[in-house]
């Protein structure tokens, strides 16, 4: 659906995106993940024809971005970061304007998209009066009004409250069932929650590009178990845990009333039954034991901070 | 046809934006007060049923009124970031420039429209010569388009509306001034007179419609519009 080869873009001396290549398949939700200033927005802007790459090639659908930007823009719906909509327009007028420019009949479509994005009740308000969450939803409606094949969202949940984030994510997942969605974010749980695939960018280059679950598996060599018991002090607990096969490290986990420990276990061994038995045998009381899902966070940290970029 | 419709849609949107902001009404009011003063000065002091003085001063007034009208067209979009939304819609730089230029020109014409009451007054109380009046309005439309295109160009140069306005005013004022300073220059530079807007405007407003004058205004408009398109494309 989208293939980019050797994209490079610099602003003056600053190379924002350096020789980036990737392919995005139809019907996937792809997350572009990276720290602030990694080149996510620049990459998306090149895909949407807002910026022209200094070097490299982008083919979207059957069209080359360089030769046929107009056709490319027609099949893309794009929501820029922080949804910079015209503040002194009514939501309804704005959507009518966008559908006119896009050449789609406005009548039924605006009501339909309004229902999908949950903005029907603010249709006759000024955009400047909307809360951040509603503004973001109007931005989504703007991006989807022409039922695009490809939806590109730049930090779609930034600045929203937790409820709104969940709503927007669900909406994106819903849309992602039929469309190709690309979203950028610097928030890891977002990628874990919504994306089928993730491209990690750091300092203008791609450092990882794979399916989210594969990436989690390939990098998550250790499991972590958090444990809370009463009746033991940390030294005794630590001593006992270190005796269990597979346990590599025990760290203190602060808790007000209980004794907590964060236990690192080698990936292939299952230590939980042994832990349970040991705690029971010593007469301690087990309050909590939880194996943590290895999160992308560790992977992300490894890739974007260590000097060993490019190695997984 | 497609492209033309897109430009028209953008024009409609910009015109609507003009009339929801108070700035439009302030500019119109100031313009009407000043132009009204210059019209009625002659009308009452000299008992003349003509608009010659009105049209004589119009180019000078336009040098600051038109850039004030056009200053927001691109600066505001760049300042607020909505430029990104606009340019990722299926539009070309030419559509956008044409739409905004048309909106600025039409707004100036709307601003000029109340002066038709003066014409009505003149017809009631006297018998004005229709030639200079028709020519004056025709020239005003061409002048509005030329200055609006300069204003659109300077607006596209900066995120700051005030900078867009001041550079626009300076450019328009320079074009207005140029045929007046030729007098001080060596005779070899006499051709510079033809670059001035005022010479051409005064020709038309005498009621003499010469293709050279019309071509002059159209070239200024086209050149500035193309420069704007070039700037928008370069910025990618």
Short mmCIF file of C-alpha atoms in Angstrom, two decimals:
data_model
loop_
_atom_site.label_atom_id
_atom_site.label_comp_id
_atom_site.label_asym_id
_atom_site.label_seq_id
_atom_site.Cartn_x
_atom_site.Cartn_y
_atom_site.Cartn_z
CA UNK A 1 0.00 0.00 0.00
CA UNK A 2 2.73 2.43 1.00
CA UNK A 3 6.37 1.97 0.24
CA UNK A 4 9.04 4.47 1.10
CA UNK A 5 12.62 4.09 0.01
CA UNK A 6 15.63 6.04 1.20
CA UNK A 7 13.73 9.03 2.56
CA UNK A 8 15.96 11.87 3.66
CA UNK A 9 14.94 15.31 4.80
CA UNK A 10 17.01 18.00 6.44
CA UNK A 11 16.22 21.45 7.75
CA UNK A 12 19.39 23.43 7.24
CA UNK A 13 22.12 21.47 9.01
CA UNK A 14 19.74 19.32 10.99
CA UNK A 15 19.05 15.97 9.35
CA UNK A 16 15.55 15.21 10.58
CA UNK A 17 15.06 11.97 8.68
CA UNK A 18 17.99 10.00 7.36
CA UNK A 19 17.67 7.28 4.73
CA UNK A 20 14.45 5.76 6.03
CA UNK A 21 12.78 2.89 4.17
CA UNK A 22 9.66 0.98 5.09
CA UNK A 23 6.63 -0.73 3.66
CA UNK A 24 3.15 -0.51 5.08
CA UNK A 25 0.62 -3.14 4.12
CA UNK A 26 -3.04 -2.67 3.58
CA UNK A 27 -5.36 -3.10 6.56
CA UNK A 28 -2.75 -2.79 9.30
CA UNK A 29 -2.46 -0.30 12.10
CA UNK A 30 1.15 0.78 12.14
CA UNK A 31 2.61 2.77 14.98
CA UNK A 32 5.56 5.05 14.41
CA UNK A 33 7.23 5.32 17.74
CA UNK A 34 10.11 7.46 18.83
CA UNK A 35 11.25 10.00 21.39
CA UNK A 36 10.44 13.66 20.80
CA UNK A 37 12.34 15.06 17.85
CA UNK A 38 13.09 11.64 16.35
CA UNK A 39 11.61 12.51 12.96
CA UNK A 40 8.12 11.03 13.26
CA UNK A 41 6.24 14.13 12.22
CA UNK A 42 8.65 14.84 9.37
CA UNK A 43 8.15 11.31 8.05
CA UNK A 44 4.38 11.66 8.19
CA UNK A 45 4.52 15.07 6.54
CA UNK A 46 6.42 13.56 3.64
CA UNK A 47 3.86 10.78 3.29
CA UNK A 48 1.06 13.33 3.17
CA UNK A 49 2.81 15.52 0.56
CA UNK A 50 3.13 18.45 2.95
CA UNK A 51 6.90 18.24 2.72
CA UNK A 52 8.97 17.07 -0.18
CA UNK A 53 11.77 14.63 0.63
CA UNK A 54 15.28 15.81 -0.26
CA UNK A 55 16.02 12.31 -1.47
CA UNK A 56 14.07 9.11 -1.75
CA UNK A 57 10.84 7.86 -3.16
CA UNK A 58 7.37 7.29 -1.82
CA UNK A 59 4.77 5.24 -3.65
CA UNK A 60 1.27 5.23 -2.21
CA UNK A 61 -1.28 3.00 -3.89
CA UNK A 62 -0.45 3.33 -7.58
CA UNK A 63 0.88 6.87 -7.34
CA UNK A 64 4.29 8.29 -6.81
CA UNK A 65 4.12 11.15 -4.36
CA UNK A 66 6.51 13.27 -6.39
CA UNK A 67 4.65 12.98 -9.68
CA UNK A 68 1.09 12.88 -8.53
CA UNK A 69 0.57 14.52 -5.15
CA UNK A 70 -3.03 15.42 -5.91
CA UNK A 71 -4.09 11.79 -6.37
CA UNK A 72 -2.19 10.75 -3.27
CA UNK A 73 -3.84 13.46 -1.17
CA UNK A 74 -7.24 12.21 -2.34
CA UNK A 75 -6.80 8.74 -0.83
CA UNK A 76 -5.21 9.94 2.41
CA UNK A 77 -6.91 11.38 5.44
CA UNK A 78 -4.47 13.25 7.66
CA UNK A 79 -4.75 14.65 11.14
CA UNK A 80 -1.73 16.82 12.01
CA UNK A 81 -0.45 17.04 15.54
CA UNK A 82 -2.71 19.00 17.91
CA UNK A 83 -5.37 19.36 15.17
CA UNK A 84 -4.79 22.94 13.98
CA UNK A 85 -8.33 23.64 12.75
CA UNK A 86 -9.72 27.06 11.86
CA UNK A 87 -10.77 28.45 15.26
CA UNK A 88 -13.45 30.86 14.08
CA UNK A 89 -15.48 28.39 12.05
CA UNK A 90 -18.44 26.35 13.21
CA UNK A 91 -17.75 22.63 13.32
CA UNK A 92 -20.51 21.99 10.78
CA UNK A 93 -19.30 24.75 8.42
CA UNK A 94 -15.79 23.41 8.67
CA UNK A 95 -16.82 19.90 7.74
CA UNK A 96 -18.90 21.24 4.86
CA UNK A 97 -15.86 23.17 3.66
CA UNK A 98 -13.61 20.10 3.82
CA UNK A 99 -16.13 17.93 2.00
CA UNK A 100 -16.49 20.59 -0.71
CA UNK A 101 -12.74 20.78 -1.24
CA UNK A 102 -12.65 16.98 -1.28
CA UNK A 103 -15.59 16.87 -3.66
CA UNK A 104 -17.72 14.53 -1.59
CA UNK A 105 -21.45 15.15 -1.09
CA UNK A 106 -21.78 16.69 2.36
CA UNK A 107 -25.39 15.98 3.24
CA UNK A 108 -25.69 12.54 4.81
CA UNK A 109 -21.98 12.09 5.24
CA UNK A 110 -21.48 14.78 7.88
CA UNK A 111 -24.18 13.34 10.11
CA UNK A 112 -22.74 9.87 9.67
CA UNK A 113 -19.17 10.89 10.45
CA UNK A 114 -20.45 13.04 13.31
CA UNK A 115 -22.07 9.99 14.84
CA UNK A 116 -18.95 7.86 14.35
CA UNK A 117 -16.70 10.44 15.98
CA UNK A 118 -19.27 11.49 18.59
CA UNK A 119 -19.39 15.16 17.66
CA UNK A 120 -23.02 15.61 16.63
CA UNK A 121 -23.79 17.54 19.80
CA UNK A 122 -21.10 20.16 19.10
CA UNK A 123 -21.84 20.60 15.38
CA UNK A 124 -23.05 24.18 15.85
CA UNK A 125 -20.31 25.36 18.15
CA UNK A 126 -17.30 27.43 17.24
CA UNK A 127 -14.17 25.30 16.95
CA UNK A 128 -12.36 27.68 19.33
CA UNK A 129 -14.91 26.85 22.05
CA UNK A 130 -14.28 23.12 21.93
CA UNK A 131 -12.33 21.18 24.53
CA UNK A 132 -9.14 19.49 23.44
CA UNK A 133 -10.86 16.12 23.19
CA UNK A 134 -13.67 17.38 20.99
CA UNK A 135 -11.23 19.28 18.83
CA UNK A 136 -9.27 16.09 18.30
CA UNK A 137 -12.45 14.28 17.34
CA UNK A 138 -13.41 17.00 14.89
CA UNK A 139 -9.92 16.57 13.46
CA UNK A 140 -10.57 12.86 13.10
CA UNK A 141 -13.88 13.58 11.39
CA UNK A 142 -12.07 15.96 9.05
CA UNK A 143 -9.57 13.24 8.20
CA UNK A 144 -12.21 10.60 7.55
CA UNK A 145 -14.93 12.59 5.84
CA UNK A 146 -14.07 11.22 2.39
CA UNK A 147 -13.74 7.65 3.64
CA UNK A 148 -10.03 7.47 2.82
CA UNK A 149 -8.14 4.25 2.22
CA UNK A 150 -5.27 5.47 4.35
CA UNK A 151 -5.59 7.35 7.60
CA UNK A 152 -2.52 9.10 8.99
CA UNK A 153 -2.68 10.46 12.54
CA UNK A 154 0.09 12.43 14.19
CA UNK A 155 -0.03 11.97 17.96
CA UNK A 156 -3.79 11.48 18.00
CA UNK A 157 -4.12 11.15 21.77
CA UNK A 158 -1.68 13.77 23.00
CA UNK A 159 -3.20 16.13 25.51
CA UNK A 160 -6.33 14.09 26.10
CA UNK A 161 -7.57 12.85 29.45
CA UNK A 162 -7.49 9.08 30.12
CA UNK A 163 -11.14 8.52 29.22
CA UNK A 164 -10.78 10.36 25.96
CA UNK A 165 -7.61 8.43 25.18
CA UNK A 166 -9.45 5.14 25.57
CA UNK A 167 -12.29 6.40 23.38
CA UNK A 168 -9.98 7.60 20.63
CA UNK A 169 -8.00 4.36 20.73
CA UNK A 170 -11.15 2.31 20.41
CA UNK A 171 -12.22 4.48 17.52
CA UNK A 172 -8.86 3.99 15.81
CA UNK A 173 -9.04 0.23 16.33
CA UNK A 174 -12.53 0.20 14.89
CA UNK A 175 -11.39 2.11 11.81
CA UNK A 176 -8.27 -0.02 11.53
CA UNK A 177 -10.41 -3.07 10.81
CA UNK A 178 -11.10 -1.82 7.30
CA UNK A 179 -8.47 0.85 6.65
CA UNK A 180 -4.76 1.27 6.67
CA UNK A 181 -3.89 3.41 9.66
CA UNK A 182 -0.55 4.99 10.51
CA UNK A 183 -0.20 6.76 13.79
CA UNK A 184 2.77 8.34 15.46
CA UNK A 185 3.28 8.54 19.16
CA UNK A 186 5.90 8.77 21.86
CA UNK A 187 3.66 6.95 24.30
CA UNK A 188 4.50 3.26 24.47
CA UNK A 189 1.30 1.81 25.88
CA UNK A 190 -0.47 3.37 22.95
CA UNK A 191 1.41 1.22 20.50
CA UNK A 192 0.90 -1.85 22.63
CA UNK A 193 -2.79 -1.12 22.91
CA UNK A 194 -3.60 -0.27 19.32
CA UNK A 195 -0.97 -1.24 16.78
CA UNK A 196 -0.41 -4.42 14.81
CA UNK A 197 2.98 -3.28 13.83
CA UNK A 198 5.53 -0.83 15.07
CA UNK A 199 8.31 1.14 13.47
CA UNK A 200 10.68 2.65 16.02
CA UNK A 201 12.52 5.76 14.90
CA UNK A 202 15.37 7.38 16.72
CA UNK A 203 17.42 10.36 15.60
CA UNK A 204 16.05 10.17 12.08
CA UNK A 205 16.70 6.47 11.47
CA UNK A 206 14.63 3.33 11.84
CA UNK A 207 15.91 1.16 14.68
CA UNK A 208 13.22 -1.50 14.68
CA UNK A 209 10.39 -2.46 12.36
CA UNK A 210 8.30 -5.52 13.15
CA UNK A 211 5.00 -6.85 14.41
CA UNK A 212 4.30 -5.69 17.93
CA UNK A 213 4.00 -9.19 19.43
CA UNK A 214 7.13 -10.50 17.70
CA UNK A 215 9.10 -7.53 18.91
CA UNK A 216 7.88 -8.11 22.43
CA UNK A 217 8.87 -11.78 22.30
CA UNK A 218 12.24 -11.36 20.66
CA UNK A 219 13.41 -8.82 23.16
CA UNK A 220 11.69 -9.98 26.29
CA UNK A 221 14.22 -12.52 27.50
CA UNK A 222 13.46 -12.06 31.19
CA UNK A 223 10.19 -12.16 33.05
CA UNK A 224 9.51 -10.04 36.06
CA UNK A 225 7.34 -11.03 38.97
CA UNK A 226 6.20 -8.63 41.61
CA UNK A 227 5.53 -10.21 44.97
CA UNK A 228 4.01 -8.92 48.18
CA UNK A 229 3.96 -10.90 51.41
CA UNK A 230 3.58 -10.26 55.12
CA UNK A 231 5.42 -11.86 58.00
CA UNK A 232 8.90 -11.60 56.53
CA UNK A 233 11.47 -8.87 56.30
CA UNK A 234 13.08 -8.17 52.95
CA UNK A 235 16.38 -9.85 53.80
CA UNK A 236 14.69 -13.15 54.64
CA UNK A 237 12.41 -12.94 51.60
CA UNK A 238 15.30 -12.16 49.31
CA UNK A 239 17.30 -15.02 50.75
CA UNK A 240 14.46 -17.48 50.22
CA UNK A 241 13.70 -16.33 46.68
CA UNK A 242 17.29 -16.55 45.54
CA UNK A 243 17.19 -20.22 46.38
CA UNK A 244 14.58 -20.90 43.68
CA UNK A 245 15.77 -22.19 40.32
CA UNK A 246 15.71 -19.60 37.54
CA UNK A 247 15.66 -16.53 39.78
CA UNK A 248 18.42 -14.17 38.79
CA UNK A 249 17.79 -11.12 40.86
CA UNK A 250 15.61 -9.84 43.66
CA UNK A 251 15.02 -6.15 44.18
CA UNK A 252 13.15 -4.33 46.89
CA UNK A 253 9.65 -3.16 46.08
CA UNK A 254 8.40 -0.46 48.42
CA UNK A 255 5.13 -1.00 50.17
CA UNK A 256 3.68 0.56 53.32
CA UNK A 257 2.59 -2.50 55.26
CA UNK A 258 3.84 -5.50 53.33
CA UNK A 259 7.23 -6.68 52.23
CA UNK A 260 7.60 -6.39 48.51
CA UNK A 261 10.09 -7.80 46.03
CA UNK A 262 10.60 -7.53 42.31
CA UNK A 263 11.97 -10.84 41.10
CA UNK A 264 13.71 -11.24 37.76
CA UNK A 265 13.40 -14.71 36.30
CA UNK A 266 15.07 -16.13 33.19
CA UNK A 267 12.62 -16.12 30.32
CA UNK A 268 12.24 -19.85 29.82
CA UNK A 269 11.68 -20.95 33.40
CA UNK A 270 8.42 -20.82 35.29
CA UNK A 271 9.12 -19.86 38.90
CA UNK A 272 5.67 -18.99 40.19
CA UNK A 273 4.68 -22.41 41.65
CA UNK A 274 7.98 -22.60 43.53
CA UNK A 275 7.59 -19.08 44.88
CA UNK A 276 4.10 -19.91 46.12
CA UNK A 277 5.28 -23.07 47.83
CA UNK A 278 8.28 -21.40 49.43
CA UNK A 279 6.21 -18.57 50.84
CA UNK A 280 3.67 -21.02 52.21
CA UNK A 281 6.31 -23.31 53.72
CA UNK A 282 7.85 -20.47 55.71
CA UNK A 283 4.53 -19.47 57.17
CA UNK A 284 4.39 -16.11 55.38
CA UNK A 285 1.16 -14.82 53.93
CA UNK A 286 1.01 -14.17 50.21
CA UNK A 287 -0.93 -11.02 49.35
CA UNK A 288 0.01 -10.47 45.76
CA UNK A 289 1.97 -12.15 42.98
CA UNK A 290 1.91 -10.85 39.45
CA UNK A 291 3.95 -11.68 36.39
CA UNK A 292 4.47 -8.51 34.42
CA UNK A 293 4.01 -8.50 30.71
CA UNK A 294 7.32 -7.54 29.17
CA UNK A 295 6.49 -4.17 27.79
CA UNK A 296 7.74 -2.41 24.76
CA UNK A 297 9.10 0.14 27.15
CA UNK A 298 12.25 -1.89 27.81
CA UNK A 299 12.75 -2.49 24.13
CA UNK A 300 12.25 1.13 23.41
CA UNK A 301 14.75 2.16 26.05
CA UNK A 302 17.33 -0.30 24.80
CA UNK A 303 16.95 0.86 21.24
CA UNK A 304 16.76 4.58 21.69
CA UNK A 305 19.23 5.17 24.48
CA UNK A 306 22.03 2.62 24.26
CA UNK A 307 24.69 3.33 21.68
CA UNK A 308 23.88 0.09 19.88
CA UNK A 309 21.23 1.32 17.47
CA UNK A 310 20.14 -1.08 14.82
CA UNK A 311 20.71 -4.23 16.81
CA UNK A 312 17.91 -6.22 18.24
CA UNK B 1 -12.86 22.73 -13.95
CA UNK B 2 -12.00 20.76 -10.87
CA UNK B 3 -9.20 23.15 -9.99
CA UNK B 4 -11.43 26.16 -10.58
CA UNK B 5 -14.07 24.77 -8.22
CA UNK B 6 -11.46 24.17 -5.57
CA UNK B 7 -10.26 27.77 -5.85
CA UNK B 8 -13.87 28.97 -5.59
CA UNK B 9 -14.45 26.86 -2.46
CA UNK B 10 -11.37 28.35 -0.85
CA UNK B 11 -12.48 31.82 -1.88
CA UNK B 12 -15.92 31.33 -0.32
CA UNK B 13 -14.35 30.10 2.91
CA UNK B 14 -12.00 33.09 3.09
CA UNK B 15 -14.78 35.57 2.35
CA UNK B 16 -16.88 34.05 5.11
CA UNK B 17 -13.90 34.26 7.46
CA UNK B 18 -13.62 37.98 6.69
CA UNK B 19 -17.14 38.70 7.77
CA UNK B 20 -17.00 36.84 11.06
CA UNK B 21 -13.97 38.77 12.26
CA UNK B 22 -14.28 42.32 13.62
CA UNK B 23 -11.15 43.42 11.76
CA UNK B 24 -13.06 43.42 8.48
CA UNK B 25 -15.63 45.85 9.80
CA UNK B 26 -12.97 48.09 11.31
CA UNK B 27 -11.10 48.28 8.01
CA UNK B 28 -14.32 48.97 6.10
CA UNK B 29 -15.32 51.69 8.54
CA UNK B 30 -11.98 53.45 8.40
CA UNK B 31 -11.97 53.27 4.65
CA UNK B 32 -15.48 54.67 4.36
CA UNK B 33 -14.80 57.53 6.77
CA UNK B 34 -11.71 58.65 4.91
CA UNK B 35 -13.04 58.16 1.42
CA UNK B 36 -16.33 59.80 2.40
CA UNK B 37 -14.46 62.81 3.68
CA UNK B 38 -12.57 63.24 0.43
CA UNK B 39 -15.72 62.87 -1.60
CA UNK B 40 -17.89 65.28 0.35
CA UNK B 41 -15.14 67.86 0.66
CA UNK B 42 -15.43 68.57 -3.07
CA UNK B 43 -19.11 67.98 -3.15
CA UNK B 44 -19.96 70.70 -0.62
CA UNK B 45 -17.00 73.11 -0.86
CA UNK B 46 -16.81 73.33 -4.60
CA UNK B 47 -20.30 72.26 -5.60
CA UNK B 48 -18.88 69.82 -8.12
CA UNK B 49 -20.92 66.81 -9.24
CA UNK B 50 -17.93 64.60 -9.92
CA UNK B 51 -15.78 61.96 -8.27
CA UNK B 52 -12.43 63.00 -9.66
CA UNK B 53 -10.90 63.77 -6.31
CA UNK B 54 -12.27 60.58 -4.87
CA UNK B 55 -10.58 58.49 -7.52
CA UNK B 56 -7.42 60.58 -7.37
CA UNK B 57 -6.87 59.58 -3.76
CA UNK B 58 -8.12 56.03 -4.05
CA UNK B 59 -4.75 54.51 -5.10
CA UNK B 60 -3.04 56.03 -2.08
CA UNK B 61 -5.74 54.77 0.26
CA UNK B 62 -5.59 51.36 -1.33
CA UNK B 63 -1.85 51.13 -0.61
CA UNK B 64 -2.61 50.58 3.06
CA UNK B 65 -6.19 49.34 3.02
CA UNK B 66 -5.64 46.42 0.64
CA UNK B 67 -2.57 44.98 2.42
CA UNK B 68 -4.56 45.28 5.66
CA UNK B 69 -7.25 43.17 4.06
CA UNK B 70 -4.87 40.54 2.68
CA UNK B 71 -2.35 40.35 5.54
CA UNK B 72 -4.07 37.49 7.32
CA UNK B 73 -4.59 35.25 4.29
CA UNK B 74 -1.39 33.23 4.61
CA UNK B 75 0.24 34.54 7.80
CA UNK B 76 -2.65 33.39 9.96
CA UNK B 77 -2.62 29.90 8.46
CA UNK B 78 1.09 29.56 9.05
CA UNK B 79 0.88 30.97 12.55
CA UNK B 80 -1.89 28.62 13.65
CA UNK B 81 -0.55 25.59 11.78
CA UNK B 82 -3.73 25.17 9.74
CA UNK B 83 -1.54 25.53 6.66
CA UNK B 84 -0.68 21.88 7.15
CA UNK B 85 -4.33 20.91 7.00
CA UNK B 86 -4.96 23.10 4.00
CA UNK B 87 -2.01 21.84 1.97
CA UNK B 88 -2.73 18.19 2.68
CA UNK B 89 -6.20 18.50 1.24
CA UNK B 90 -6.27 17.68 -2.48
CA UNK B 91 -5.37 21.21 -3.56
CA UNK B 92 -2.46 22.70 -5.49
CA UNK B 93 -0.55 25.81 -4.47
CA UNK B 94 -2.17 27.59 -7.41
CA UNK B 95 -5.70 26.75 -6.22
CA UNK B 96 -4.93 28.11 -2.79
CA UNK B 97 -3.28 31.28 -4.08
CA UNK B 98 -6.05 31.93 -6.59
CA UNK B 99 -8.76 31.36 -4.00
CA UNK B 100 -7.19 33.68 -1.48
CA UNK B 101 -6.40 36.33 -4.06
CA UNK B 102 -9.98 36.28 -5.32
CA UNK B 103 -11.26 36.58 -1.77
CA UNK B 104 -9.02 39.58 -1.02
CA UNK B 105 -10.00 41.29 -4.28
CA UNK B 106 -13.71 40.65 -3.82
CA UNK B 107 -13.58 41.91 -0.27
CA UNK B 108 -11.98 45.15 -1.47
CA UNK B 109 -14.71 45.50 -4.08
CA UNK B 110 -17.36 44.97 -1.39
CA UNK B 111 -15.64 47.66 0.63
CA UNK B 112 -15.87 50.00 -2.34
CA UNK B 113 -19.52 49.22 -3.00
CA UNK B 114 -21.05 51.69 -0.50
CA UNK B 115 -19.49 54.51 -2.53
CA UNK B 116 -22.14 53.79 -5.17
CA UNK B 117 -24.40 55.88 -2.94
CA UNK B 118 -22.22 58.83 -3.87
CA UNK B 119 -22.91 58.10 -7.53
CA UNK B 120 -26.63 58.00 -6.82
CA UNK B 121 -26.38 61.31 -4.96
CA UNK B 122 -24.50 62.86 -7.85
CA UNK B 123 -27.10 61.71 -10.36
CA UNK B 124 -29.90 63.17 -8.21
CA UNK B 125 -28.33 66.58 -7.65
CA UNK B 126 -26.39 67.07 -10.86
CA UNK B 127 -25.48 65.49 -14.15
CA UNK B 128 -22.08 63.84 -13.78
CA UNK B 129 -20.06 62.66 -16.77
CA UNK B 130 -20.47 58.87 -16.75
CA UNK B 131 -17.09 58.10 -18.42
CA UNK B 132 -14.73 58.96 -15.55
CA UNK B 133 -17.03 57.31 -13.01
CA UNK B 134 -17.28 54.01 -14.88
CA UNK B 135 -13.57 54.17 -15.66
CA UNK B 136 -12.82 54.96 -12.04
CA UNK B 137 -14.65 51.91 -10.78
CA UNK B 138 -13.16 49.68 -13.45
CA UNK B 139 -9.67 50.95 -12.62
CA UNK B 140 -10.38 50.44 -8.92
CA UNK B 141 -11.17 46.78 -9.54
CA UNK B 142 -7.93 46.23 -11.46
CA UNK B 143 -6.00 48.15 -8.84
CA UNK B 144 -7.60 46.09 -6.05
CA UNK B 145 -6.55 42.88 -7.79
CA UNK B 146 -2.97 44.09 -8.30
CA UNK B 147 -2.53 45.32 -4.73
CA UNK B 148 -4.28 42.26 -3.31
CA UNK B 149 -1.86 40.00 -5.17
CA UNK B 150 1.07 41.94 -3.73
CA UNK B 151 -0.52 41.69 -0.28
CA UNK B 152 -1.04 37.94 -0.69
CA UNK B 153 2.60 37.57 -1.71
CA UNK B 154 3.91 39.47 1.32
CA UNK B 155 1.50 37.59 3.58
CA UNK B 156 2.98 34.31 2.37
CA UNK B 157 6.46 35.50 3.36
CA UNK B 158 5.94 35.73 7.09
CA UNK B 159 4.07 34.10 9.95
CA UNK B 160 3.53 37.54 11.39
CA UNK B 161 0.55 39.44 10.01
CA UNK B 162 2.03 42.81 10.90
CA UNK B 163 5.19 42.09 8.93
CA UNK B 164 3.02 40.94 6.02
CA UNK B 165 1.06 44.18 6.23
CA UNK B 166 4.03 46.51 6.46
CA UNK B 167 6.00 44.91 3.63
CA UNK B 168 2.81 44.81 1.56
CA UNK B 169 2.13 48.47 2.25
CA UNK B 170 5.74 49.38 1.42
CA UNK B 171 5.60 47.52 -1.91
CA UNK B 172 2.26 49.04 -2.88
CA UNK B 173 3.32 52.50 -1.75
CA UNK B 174 6.53 52.23 -3.76
CA UNK B 175 4.54 51.38 -6.89
CA UNK B 176 2.27 54.33 -6.20
CA UNK B 177 5.20 56.65 -5.60
CA UNK B 178 7.42 55.66 -8.49
CA UNK B 179 5.89 57.86 -11.19
CA UNK B 180 6.08 60.82 -8.84
CA UNK B 181 9.81 60.54 -8.22
CA UNK B 182 10.72 60.00 -11.86
CA UNK B 183 10.72 63.79 -12.05
CA UNK B 184 13.91 63.85 -9.98
CA UNK B 185 15.70 61.21 -12.01
CA UNK B 186 17.80 61.52 -15.13
CA UNK B 187 15.74 61.46 -18.35
CA UNK B 188 17.12 58.02 -19.26
CA UNK B 189 15.13 56.56 -16.36
CA UNK B 190 11.92 58.16 -17.57
CA UNK B 191 10.53 54.75 -18.55
CA UNK B 192 10.13 54.00 -14.82
CA UNK B 193 6.99 56.06 -14.97
CA UNK B 194 5.28 53.14 -16.68
CA UNK B 195 5.94 50.92 -13.67
CA UNK B 196 3.85 53.10 -11.40
CA UNK B 197 0.31 52.08 -10.56
CA UNK B 198 -0.93 55.63 -10.35
CA UNK B 199 -0.17 56.57 -13.96
CA UNK B 200 -2.14 53.61 -15.23
CA UNK B 201 -4.96 54.08 -12.79
CA UNK B 202 -5.38 57.75 -13.63
CA UNK B 203 -5.49 56.86 -17.33
CA UNK B 204 -8.36 54.45 -16.80
CA UNK B 205 -10.17 56.77 -14.41
CA UNK B 206 -10.25 59.49 -17.03
CA UNK B 207 -12.57 57.16 -18.86
CA UNK B 208 -9.93 56.13 -21.39
CA UNK B 209 -9.70 52.38 -21.41
CA UNK B 210 -6.40 51.43 -22.96
CA UNK B 211 -5.30 47.79 -23.18
CA UNK B 212 -1.80 48.81 -22.04
CA UNK B 213 -3.13 49.91 -18.68
CA UNK B 214 -5.20 46.79 -18.28
CA UNK B 215 -2.25 44.59 -19.27
CA UNK B 216 -0.12 46.41 -16.70
CA UNK B 217 -2.50 45.58 -13.84
CA UNK B 218 -3.02 42.03 -15.01
CA UNK B 219 0.75 41.46 -15.24
CA UNK B 220 1.32 42.73 -11.70
CA UNK B 221 -1.43 40.43 -10.47
CA UNK B 222 -0.16 37.40 -12.38
CA UNK B 223 3.49 37.94 -11.45
CA UNK B 224 2.78 38.29 -7.74
CA UNK B 225 0.43 35.31 -7.78
CA UNK B 226 3.04 33.16 -9.51
CA UNK B 227 5.69 34.28 -7.04
CA UNK B 228 3.36 33.25 -4.23
CA UNK B 229 2.84 29.81 -5.80
CA UNK B 230 6.60 29.48 -6.12
CA UNK B 231 7.12 30.36 -2.47
CA UNK B 232 4.51 27.85 -1.32
CA UNK B 233 6.13 25.13 -3.43
CA UNK B 234 9.63 26.01 -2.32
CA UNK B 235 8.70 25.80 1.31
CA UNK B 236 7.96 22.07 0.99
#
